[in-house]
Every structure is written in C-alpha cells, then in structure tokens.
JSON list of C-alpha atoms in Angstrom, two decimals:
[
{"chain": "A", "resi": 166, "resn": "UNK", "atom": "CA", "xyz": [-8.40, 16.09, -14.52]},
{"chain": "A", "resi": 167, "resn": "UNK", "atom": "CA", "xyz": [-6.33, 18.22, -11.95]},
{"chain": "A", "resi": 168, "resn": "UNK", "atom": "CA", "xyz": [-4.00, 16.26, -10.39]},
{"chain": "A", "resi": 169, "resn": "UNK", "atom": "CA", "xyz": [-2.15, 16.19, -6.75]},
{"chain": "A", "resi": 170, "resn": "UNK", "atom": "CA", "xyz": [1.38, 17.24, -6.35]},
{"chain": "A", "resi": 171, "resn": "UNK", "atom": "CA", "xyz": [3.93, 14.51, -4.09]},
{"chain": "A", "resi": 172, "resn": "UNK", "atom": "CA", "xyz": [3.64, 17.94, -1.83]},
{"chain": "A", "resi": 173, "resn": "UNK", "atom": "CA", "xyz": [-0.21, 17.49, -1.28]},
{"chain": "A", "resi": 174, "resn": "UNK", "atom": "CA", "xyz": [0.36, 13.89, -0.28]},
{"chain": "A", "resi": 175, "resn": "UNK", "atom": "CA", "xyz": [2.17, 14.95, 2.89]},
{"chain": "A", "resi": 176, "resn": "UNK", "atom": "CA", "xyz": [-0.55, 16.88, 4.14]},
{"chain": "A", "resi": 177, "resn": "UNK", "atom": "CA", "xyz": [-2.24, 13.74, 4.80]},
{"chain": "A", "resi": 178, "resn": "UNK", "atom": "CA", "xyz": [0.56, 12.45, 6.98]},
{"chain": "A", "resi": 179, "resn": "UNK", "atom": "CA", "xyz": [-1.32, 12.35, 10.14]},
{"chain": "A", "resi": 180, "resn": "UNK", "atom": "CA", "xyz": [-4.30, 10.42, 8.96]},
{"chain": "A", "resi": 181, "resn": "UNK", "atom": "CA", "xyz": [-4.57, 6.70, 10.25]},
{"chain": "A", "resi": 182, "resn": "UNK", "atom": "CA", "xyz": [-3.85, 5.08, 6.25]},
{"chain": "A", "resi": 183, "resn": "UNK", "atom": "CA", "xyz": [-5.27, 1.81, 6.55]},
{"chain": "A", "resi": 184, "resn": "UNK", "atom": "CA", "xyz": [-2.43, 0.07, 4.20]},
{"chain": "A", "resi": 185, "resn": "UNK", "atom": "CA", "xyz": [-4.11, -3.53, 3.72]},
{"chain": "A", "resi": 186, "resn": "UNK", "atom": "CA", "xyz": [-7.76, -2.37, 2.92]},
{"chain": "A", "resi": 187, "resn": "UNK", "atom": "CA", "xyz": [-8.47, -3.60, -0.19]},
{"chain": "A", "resi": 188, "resn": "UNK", "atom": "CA", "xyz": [-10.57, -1.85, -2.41]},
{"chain": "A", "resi": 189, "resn": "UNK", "atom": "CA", "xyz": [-13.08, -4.75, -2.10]},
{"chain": "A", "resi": 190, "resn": "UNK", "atom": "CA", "xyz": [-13.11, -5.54, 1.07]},
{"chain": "A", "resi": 191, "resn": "UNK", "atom": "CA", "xyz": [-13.51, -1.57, 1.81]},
{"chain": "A", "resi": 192, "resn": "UNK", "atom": "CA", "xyz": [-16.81, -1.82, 0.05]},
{"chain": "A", "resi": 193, "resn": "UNK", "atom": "CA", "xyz": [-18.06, -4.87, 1.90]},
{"chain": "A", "resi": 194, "resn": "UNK", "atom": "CA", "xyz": [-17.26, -2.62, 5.10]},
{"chain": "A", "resi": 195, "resn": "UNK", "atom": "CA", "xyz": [-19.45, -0.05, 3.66]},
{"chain": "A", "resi": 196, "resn": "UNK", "atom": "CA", "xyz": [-21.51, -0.63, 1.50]},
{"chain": "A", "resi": 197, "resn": "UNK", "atom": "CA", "xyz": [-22.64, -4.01, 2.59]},
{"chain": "A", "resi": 198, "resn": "UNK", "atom": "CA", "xyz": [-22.92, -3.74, 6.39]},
{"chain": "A", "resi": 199, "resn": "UNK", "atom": "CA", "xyz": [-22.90, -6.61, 8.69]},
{"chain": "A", "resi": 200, "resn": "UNK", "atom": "CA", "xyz": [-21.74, -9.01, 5.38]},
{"chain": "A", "resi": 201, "resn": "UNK", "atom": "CA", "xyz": [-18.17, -9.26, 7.48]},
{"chain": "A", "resi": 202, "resn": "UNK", "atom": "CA", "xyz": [-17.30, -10.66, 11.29]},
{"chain": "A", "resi": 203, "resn": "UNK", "atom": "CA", "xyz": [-15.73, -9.05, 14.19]},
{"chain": "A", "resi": 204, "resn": "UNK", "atom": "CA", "xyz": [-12.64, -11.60, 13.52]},
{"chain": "A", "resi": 205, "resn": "UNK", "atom": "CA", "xyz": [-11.75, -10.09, 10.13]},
{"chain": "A", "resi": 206, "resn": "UNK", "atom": "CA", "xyz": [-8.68, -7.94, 9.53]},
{"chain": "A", "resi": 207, "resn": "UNK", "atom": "CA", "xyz": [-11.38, -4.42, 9.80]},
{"chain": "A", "resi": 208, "resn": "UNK", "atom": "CA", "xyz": [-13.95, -4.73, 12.31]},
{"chain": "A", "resi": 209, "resn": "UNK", "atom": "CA", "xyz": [-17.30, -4.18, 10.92]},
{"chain": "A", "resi": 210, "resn": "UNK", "atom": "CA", "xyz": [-18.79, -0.96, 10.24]},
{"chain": "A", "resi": 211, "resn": "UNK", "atom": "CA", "xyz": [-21.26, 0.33, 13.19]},
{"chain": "A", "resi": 212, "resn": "UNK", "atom": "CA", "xyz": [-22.48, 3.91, 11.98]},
{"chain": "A", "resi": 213, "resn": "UNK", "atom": "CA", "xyz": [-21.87, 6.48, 10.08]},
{"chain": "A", "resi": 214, "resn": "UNK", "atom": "CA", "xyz": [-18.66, 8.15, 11.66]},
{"chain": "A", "resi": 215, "resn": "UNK", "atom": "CA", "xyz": [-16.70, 5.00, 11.26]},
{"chain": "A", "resi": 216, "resn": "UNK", "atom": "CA", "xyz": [-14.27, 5.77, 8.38]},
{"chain": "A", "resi": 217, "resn": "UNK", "atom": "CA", "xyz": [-10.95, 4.41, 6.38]},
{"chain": "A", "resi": 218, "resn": "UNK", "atom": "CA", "xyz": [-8.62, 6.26, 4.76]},
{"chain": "A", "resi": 219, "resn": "UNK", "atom": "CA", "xyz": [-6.53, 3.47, 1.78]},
{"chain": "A", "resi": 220, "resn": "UNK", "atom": "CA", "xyz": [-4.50, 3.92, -1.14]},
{"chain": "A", "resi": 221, "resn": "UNK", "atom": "CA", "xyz": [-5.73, 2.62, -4.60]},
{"chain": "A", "resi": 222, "resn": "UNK", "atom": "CA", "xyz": [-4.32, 1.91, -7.92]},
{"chain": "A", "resi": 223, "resn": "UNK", "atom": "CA", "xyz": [-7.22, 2.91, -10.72]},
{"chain": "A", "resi": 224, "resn": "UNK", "atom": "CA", "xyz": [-6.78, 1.57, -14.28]},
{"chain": "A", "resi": 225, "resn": "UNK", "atom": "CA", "xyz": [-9.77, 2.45, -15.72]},
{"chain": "A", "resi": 226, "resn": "UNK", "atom": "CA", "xyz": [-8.50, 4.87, -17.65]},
{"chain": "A", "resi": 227, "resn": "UNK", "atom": "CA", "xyz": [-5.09, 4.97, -19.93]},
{"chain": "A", "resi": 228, "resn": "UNK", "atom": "CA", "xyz": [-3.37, 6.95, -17.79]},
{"chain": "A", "resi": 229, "resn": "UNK", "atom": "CA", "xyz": [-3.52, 4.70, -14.20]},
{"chain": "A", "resi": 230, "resn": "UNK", "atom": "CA", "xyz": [-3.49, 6.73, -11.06]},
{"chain": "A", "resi": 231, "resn": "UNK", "atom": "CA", "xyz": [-2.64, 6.05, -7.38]},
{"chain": "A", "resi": 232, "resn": "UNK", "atom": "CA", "xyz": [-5.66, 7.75, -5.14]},
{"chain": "A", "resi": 233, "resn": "UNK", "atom": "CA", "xyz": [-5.30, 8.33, -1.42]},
{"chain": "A", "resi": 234, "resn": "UNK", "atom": "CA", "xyz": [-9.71, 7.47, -0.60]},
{"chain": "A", "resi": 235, "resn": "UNK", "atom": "CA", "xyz": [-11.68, 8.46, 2.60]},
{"chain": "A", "resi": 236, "resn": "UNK", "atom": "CA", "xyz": [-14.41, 6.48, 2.71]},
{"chain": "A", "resi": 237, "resn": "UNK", "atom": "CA", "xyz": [-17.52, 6.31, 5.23]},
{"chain": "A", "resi": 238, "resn": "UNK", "atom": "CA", "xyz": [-20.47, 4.61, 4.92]},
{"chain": "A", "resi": 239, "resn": "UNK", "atom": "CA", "xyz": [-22.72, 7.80, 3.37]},
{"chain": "A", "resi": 240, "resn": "UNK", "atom": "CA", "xyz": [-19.69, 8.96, 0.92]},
{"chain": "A", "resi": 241, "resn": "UNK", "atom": "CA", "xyz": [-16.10, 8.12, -0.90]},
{"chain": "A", "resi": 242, "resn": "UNK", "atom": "CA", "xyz": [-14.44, 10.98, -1.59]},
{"chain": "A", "resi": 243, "resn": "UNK", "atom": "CA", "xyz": [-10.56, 10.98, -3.46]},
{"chain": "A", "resi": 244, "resn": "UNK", "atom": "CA", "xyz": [-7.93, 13.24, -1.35]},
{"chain": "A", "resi": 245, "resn": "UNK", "atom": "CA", "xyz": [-5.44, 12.39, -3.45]},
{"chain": "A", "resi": 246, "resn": "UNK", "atom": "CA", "xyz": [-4.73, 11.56, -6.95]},
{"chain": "A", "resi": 247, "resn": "UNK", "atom": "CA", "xyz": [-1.85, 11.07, -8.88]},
{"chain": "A", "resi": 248, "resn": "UNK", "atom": "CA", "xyz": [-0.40, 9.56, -12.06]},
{"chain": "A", "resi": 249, "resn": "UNK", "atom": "CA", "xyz": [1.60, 6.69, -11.59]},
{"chain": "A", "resi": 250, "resn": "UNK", "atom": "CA", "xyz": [4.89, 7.53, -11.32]},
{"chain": "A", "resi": 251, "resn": "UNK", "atom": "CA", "xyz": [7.19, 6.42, -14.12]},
{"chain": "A", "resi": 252, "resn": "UNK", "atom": "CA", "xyz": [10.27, 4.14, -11.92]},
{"chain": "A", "resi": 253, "resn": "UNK", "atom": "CA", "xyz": [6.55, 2.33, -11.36]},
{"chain": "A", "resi": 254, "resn": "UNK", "atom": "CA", "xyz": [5.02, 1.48, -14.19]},
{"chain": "A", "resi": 255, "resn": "UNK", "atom": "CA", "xyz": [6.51, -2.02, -15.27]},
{"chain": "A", "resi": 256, "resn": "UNK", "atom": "CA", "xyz": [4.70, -3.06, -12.09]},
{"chain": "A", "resi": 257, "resn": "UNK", "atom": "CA", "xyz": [1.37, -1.98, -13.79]},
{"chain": "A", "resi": 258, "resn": "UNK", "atom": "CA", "xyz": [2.31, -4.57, -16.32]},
{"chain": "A", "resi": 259, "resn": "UNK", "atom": "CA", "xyz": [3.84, -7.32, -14.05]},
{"chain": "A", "resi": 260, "resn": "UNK", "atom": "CA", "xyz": [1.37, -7.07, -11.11]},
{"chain": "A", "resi": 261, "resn": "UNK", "atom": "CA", "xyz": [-2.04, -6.47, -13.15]},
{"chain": "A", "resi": 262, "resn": "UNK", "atom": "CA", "xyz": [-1.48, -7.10, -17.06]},
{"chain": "A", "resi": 263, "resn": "UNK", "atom": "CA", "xyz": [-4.17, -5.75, -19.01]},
{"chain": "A", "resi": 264, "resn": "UNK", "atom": "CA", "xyz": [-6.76, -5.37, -16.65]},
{"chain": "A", "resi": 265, "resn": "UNK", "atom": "CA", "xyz": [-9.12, -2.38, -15.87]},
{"chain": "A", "resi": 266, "resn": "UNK", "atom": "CA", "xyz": [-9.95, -1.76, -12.76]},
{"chain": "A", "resi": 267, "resn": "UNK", "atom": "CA", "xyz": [-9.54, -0.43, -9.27]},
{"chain": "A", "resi": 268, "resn": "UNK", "atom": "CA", "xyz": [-7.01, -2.15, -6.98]},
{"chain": "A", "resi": 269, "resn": "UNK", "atom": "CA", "xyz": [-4.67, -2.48, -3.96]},
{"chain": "A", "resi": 270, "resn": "UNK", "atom": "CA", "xyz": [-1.34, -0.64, -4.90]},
{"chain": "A", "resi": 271, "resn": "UNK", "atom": "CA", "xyz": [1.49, -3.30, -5.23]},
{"chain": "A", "resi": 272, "resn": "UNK", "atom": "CA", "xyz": [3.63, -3.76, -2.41]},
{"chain": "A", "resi": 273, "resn": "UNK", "atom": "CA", "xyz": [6.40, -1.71, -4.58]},
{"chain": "A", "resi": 274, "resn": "UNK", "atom": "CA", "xyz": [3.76, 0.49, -5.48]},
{"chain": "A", "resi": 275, "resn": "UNK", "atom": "CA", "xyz": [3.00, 0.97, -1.48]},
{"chain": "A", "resi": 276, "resn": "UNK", "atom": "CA", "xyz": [6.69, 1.07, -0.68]},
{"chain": "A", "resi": 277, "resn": "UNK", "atom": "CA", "xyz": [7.05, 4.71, -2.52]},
{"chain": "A", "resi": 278, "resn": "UNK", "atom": "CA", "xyz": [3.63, 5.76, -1.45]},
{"chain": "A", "resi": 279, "resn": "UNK", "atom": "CA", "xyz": [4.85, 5.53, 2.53]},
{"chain": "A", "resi": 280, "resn": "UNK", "atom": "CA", "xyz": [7.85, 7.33, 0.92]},
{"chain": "A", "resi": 281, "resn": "UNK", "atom": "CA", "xyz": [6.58, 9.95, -0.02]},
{"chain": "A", "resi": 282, "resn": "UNK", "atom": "CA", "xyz": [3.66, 10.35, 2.79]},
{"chain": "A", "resi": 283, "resn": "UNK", "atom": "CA", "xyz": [6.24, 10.64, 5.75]},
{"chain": "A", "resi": 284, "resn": "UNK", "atom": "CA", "xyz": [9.12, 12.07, 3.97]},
{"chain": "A", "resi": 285, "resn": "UNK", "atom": "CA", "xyz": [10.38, 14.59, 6.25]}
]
C-alpha cells in the first residue's frame, strides 16, 4: 500500500472535516437512511450529494493507519492514508488495546491530525 505524505494532508485543508463523525454513526447516515432524527449531532441524509468528510483510525491490519474518508451515500472513498505516527502509538494501546477495527481517532490522535491539516 502507497501511502500519503503529512504534505498531501494539507491539500485537504479547505474541506468541511466533520471531527465528531464516528465511523458508526457515519454509516447509519449512509448506509441506513432515515434510521437517525433531525435532532442528532448530523442531520439525516436526504440524497445523494449530501456528503462527510471524517478522520479514522483503522486497525485491521498490523500496521494501524489514520484515513482522511469522503463518504456519500453511493461511495466511500479514502483521500488520505497514513501510518500512525510514532509520538502516537502508546495511544493505540491505551485508547483501544487489542482490538481490530475501524474507529474515531483519539482526541490526542485528532489533536496532531488538525496539526498537521492547517499547518501553515
């Protein structure tokens, strides 16, 4: 797998990141339309040109990556991907243990991803 450079990540800077959409809830937005209310955090999806753009944290495989995902209701595609950097991997440990999976970055984790998004 190729992955993205810290360099990459500011092209993005402009998008409208949605930094509290967790991967779950992004798929009940989605995937399962009308299955959340208009009171919720994300307003429910209404066609096909609605769209988020979140971070994830993907430990499915042994070497966990941070993603930067567009997602609409016809697609998911990854913009960005990139190993987790090293200054934050004991929060892989102390945040998540052993588990696989696909997840909202930690707030430390979310905290260098802003960093590096808008650094000048």
């Amino acid at each position: 797998m190729q992955y993205s450079s810290i360099e990459q990540l500011r092209s993005f800077s402009a998008l409208p990141v949605e930094w509290n959409l967790d991967p779950a809830d992004a798929v009940t937005l989605y995937l399962e339309w009308g299955n959340n209310d208009w009171h919720a955090e994300h307003a429910p999806v209404r066609s096909k040109d609605d769209f988020s753009h979140y971070f994830v944290l993907d430990k499915w495989t042994d070497e966990p990556t941070l993603r930067l995902v567009m997602r609409n209701s016809e697609a998911t595609e990854d913009l960005w991907v990139h190993p987790v950097p090293a200054e934050l991997r004991d929060d892989l440990a102390s945040e998540f243990g052993t588990l696989k999976g696909v997840f909202m970055p930690s707030p430390r984790m979310k905290e260098w991803l802003r960093s590096a998004l808008y650094a000048a």
